[in-house]
Amino acid sequence: MKKAIIIFLAISFSLSAYSQQFQVGSSAANLGIGLGTALGGLGKARPAISIALDYGMWDIGGPGVISLGGYVGNTGYKYTDLGYTAKWNYTTIGVRGAYHYNGFKAPQLDAYAGMMLGYNIVKYSSDNQDNSFVNNYASGLGFSGFLGGRWFFSQQFGAFAELGYGVSVLNAGITYKF
């Protein structure tokens, strides 16, 4: 998996400058499924699901646009052992900004990197009578970075992949540009 990401990035960055993929006024929505997480939890995890939206706000000169947008993601874990069950549920809501590099010769490619300020909502429950662990799982603010790319198969539809912190470390899925 690591090798595939490195190859994708190497090919992307080796292309020469030419087109404008993501512009001021452009909007794109991602719907993804995530793999891996930096969030705690034991046992069986359910797949992380996320929705992200980017809107092109500023042309900063040169081959790039700054976007602002939002993010919502959710994942959870369930652990069962000898009649004891514990559940963790994580929901992350965030505001994100990204720089979309438009200097590649591939008009289908939207390569971007950005940062997100998010609030992680944690819910923990168990059927254990001793609830001393409940206070160890606290909700709170978090700051993260991400690196991603979209490849459009048509003017509006494509696929995306992002590497960074949200409810998952690697997120991939479909994207819609409007």
XYZ file of C-alpha atoms in Angstrom:
178
model
C 0.000 0.000 0.000
C 2.828 2.375 0.895
C 4.532 1.599 -2.399
C 1.360 2.388 -4.382
C 1.004 5.779 -2.685
C 4.648 6.653 -3.368
C 4.298 5.642 -7.039
C 1.094 7.702 -7.378
C 2.765 10.779 -5.900
C 5.937 10.345 -7.986
C 3.948 10.130 -11.221
C 1.783 13.090 -10.200
C 4.725 15.333 -9.389
C 6.737 14.340 -12.477
C 4.163 15.766 -14.891
C 4.894 19.266 -16.213
C 2.788 22.388 -15.661
C -0.137 23.257 -17.881
C -3.784 23.193 -16.747
C -6.226 24.638 -14.204
C -8.074 21.744 -12.517
C -9.547 23.384 -9.422
C -10.500 27.048 -9.726
C -12.088 29.820 -7.682
C -15.789 28.984 -7.472
C -15.232 25.252 -7.987
C -16.790 22.886 -5.472
C -16.041 19.222 -4.875
C -17.567 16.723 -2.460
C -15.856 13.495 -1.369
C -17.583 10.428 0.042
C -15.048 7.961 1.370
C -14.283 4.822 3.311
C -11.222 4.844 5.536
C -8.542 2.373 6.526
C -6.437 2.593 9.665
C -6.949 5.053 12.473
C -5.046 6.979 15.095
C -8.108 6.850 17.353
C -8.176 4.379 20.236
C -10.261 1.268 20.479
C -9.909 -2.475 20.792
C -11.539 -5.348 19.018
C -13.483 -5.203 15.788
C -13.709 -1.866 13.994
C -16.412 -0.858 11.598
C -15.239 0.965 8.468
C -14.673 4.687 8.806
C -17.025 6.747 6.640
C -16.446 10.409 5.816
C -17.821 13.292 3.786
C -15.703 16.308 2.849
C -16.531 19.446 0.875
C -14.086 21.917 -0.695
C -14.944 25.290 -2.259
C -12.340 27.273 -4.249
C -12.000 30.631 -2.483
C -8.778 32.392 -3.520
C -6.545 32.386 -6.563
C -3.157 33.075 -5.030
C -1.281 33.573 -8.280
C 0.777 30.911 -9.919
C -0.629 27.446 -10.401
C -2.856 27.111 -7.383
C -6.097 27.832 -5.567
C -6.911 27.885 -1.858
C -10.148 26.152 -0.842
C -12.176 26.152 2.356
C -14.572 23.431 3.348
C -15.873 21.031 5.915
C -15.438 17.444 7.050
C -17.575 14.903 8.922
C -16.389 11.369 9.652
C -17.401 8.458 11.865
C -15.933 5.146 12.996
C -16.325 2.811 15.950
C -15.118 -0.301 17.725
C -16.739 -3.135 19.638
C -14.829 -5.397 22.007
C -16.358 -8.522 23.568
C -14.623 -10.913 25.956
C -16.126 -13.387 28.454
C -19.515 -11.686 28.497
C -18.051 -8.186 28.769
C -18.763 -5.713 25.945
C -17.286 -2.271 25.382
C -18.067 0.130 22.525
C -16.263 3.224 21.236
C -17.820 5.639 18.747
C -15.807 8.492 17.187
C -17.293 11.357 15.177
C -15.021 14.091 13.858
C -16.438 17.398 12.593
C -13.995 19.878 11.107
C -13.239 22.954 9.061
C -10.496 22.497 6.520
C -8.448 24.528 4.090
C -6.335 23.220 1.222
C -3.968 24.342 -1.490
C -4.853 22.798 -4.873
C -1.844 22.674 -7.186
C -2.941 23.241 -10.783
C 0.424 23.021 -12.501
C 0.185 19.467 -13.832
C -0.297 18.600 -17.505
C -3.111 16.201 -16.580
C -6.394 18.179 -16.482
C -8.096 15.212 -14.750
C -5.807 15.502 -11.699
C -6.532 17.662 -8.658
C -3.603 17.333 -6.226
C -3.952 19.097 -2.880
C -2.603 19.410 0.635
C -4.211 21.083 3.604
C -4.969 21.422 7.274
C -8.062 20.812 9.379
C -9.272 22.069 12.730
C -11.723 19.512 14.051
C -13.699 18.493 17.085
C -13.592 14.794 17.931
C -16.724 13.550 19.708
C -16.025 10.339 21.649
C -18.698 8.082 23.108
C -17.761 5.079 25.223
C -20.074 2.528 26.786
C -19.697 -0.837 28.452
C -21.757 -3.311 30.385
C -19.116 -3.322 33.137
C -20.449 -2.187 36.519
C -17.169 -0.372 37.195
C -17.380 2.764 35.017
C -13.932 4.057 36.023
C -12.764 3.978 32.391
C -15.542 6.243 31.059
C -13.669 9.462 31.890
C -10.524 8.268 30.061
C -12.198 8.843 26.667
C -12.723 12.578 26.267
C -13.947 14.623 23.327
C -11.836 17.566 22.219
C -10.312 19.798 19.577
C -7.667 18.530 17.206
C -5.458 19.960 14.481
C -4.367 17.824 11.520
C -2.886 17.823 8.052
C -3.718 15.863 4.911
C -2.413 15.173 1.414
C -4.765 14.092 -1.325
C -5.594 13.740 -4.962
C -8.654 13.447 -7.146
C -8.753 11.871 -10.581
C -11.790 12.829 -12.668
C -13.221 10.331 -15.157
C -15.635 12.971 -16.470
C -16.235 16.696 -15.873
C -18.057 15.903 -12.623
C -17.270 12.394 -11.359
C -14.032 10.895 -10.146
C -12.152 9.037 -7.424
C -10.092 10.426 -4.579
C -7.568 9.316 -1.985
C -6.340 11.216 1.079
C -3.575 10.458 3.513
C -3.741 12.212 6.881
C -5.641 12.430 10.113
C -9.444 12.351 10.268
C -11.351 9.305 11.439
C -8.918 7.271 9.343
C -5.320 7.555 8.151
C -6.057 6.574 4.529
C -9.375 7.563 3.004
C -10.551 6.720 -0.533
C -13.805 6.919 -2.430
C -15.800 8.873 -4.963
C -15.813 12.591 -5.667
C -18.322 14.894 -7.343
C -17.339 18.307 -8.742
C -19.986 20.990 -9.138
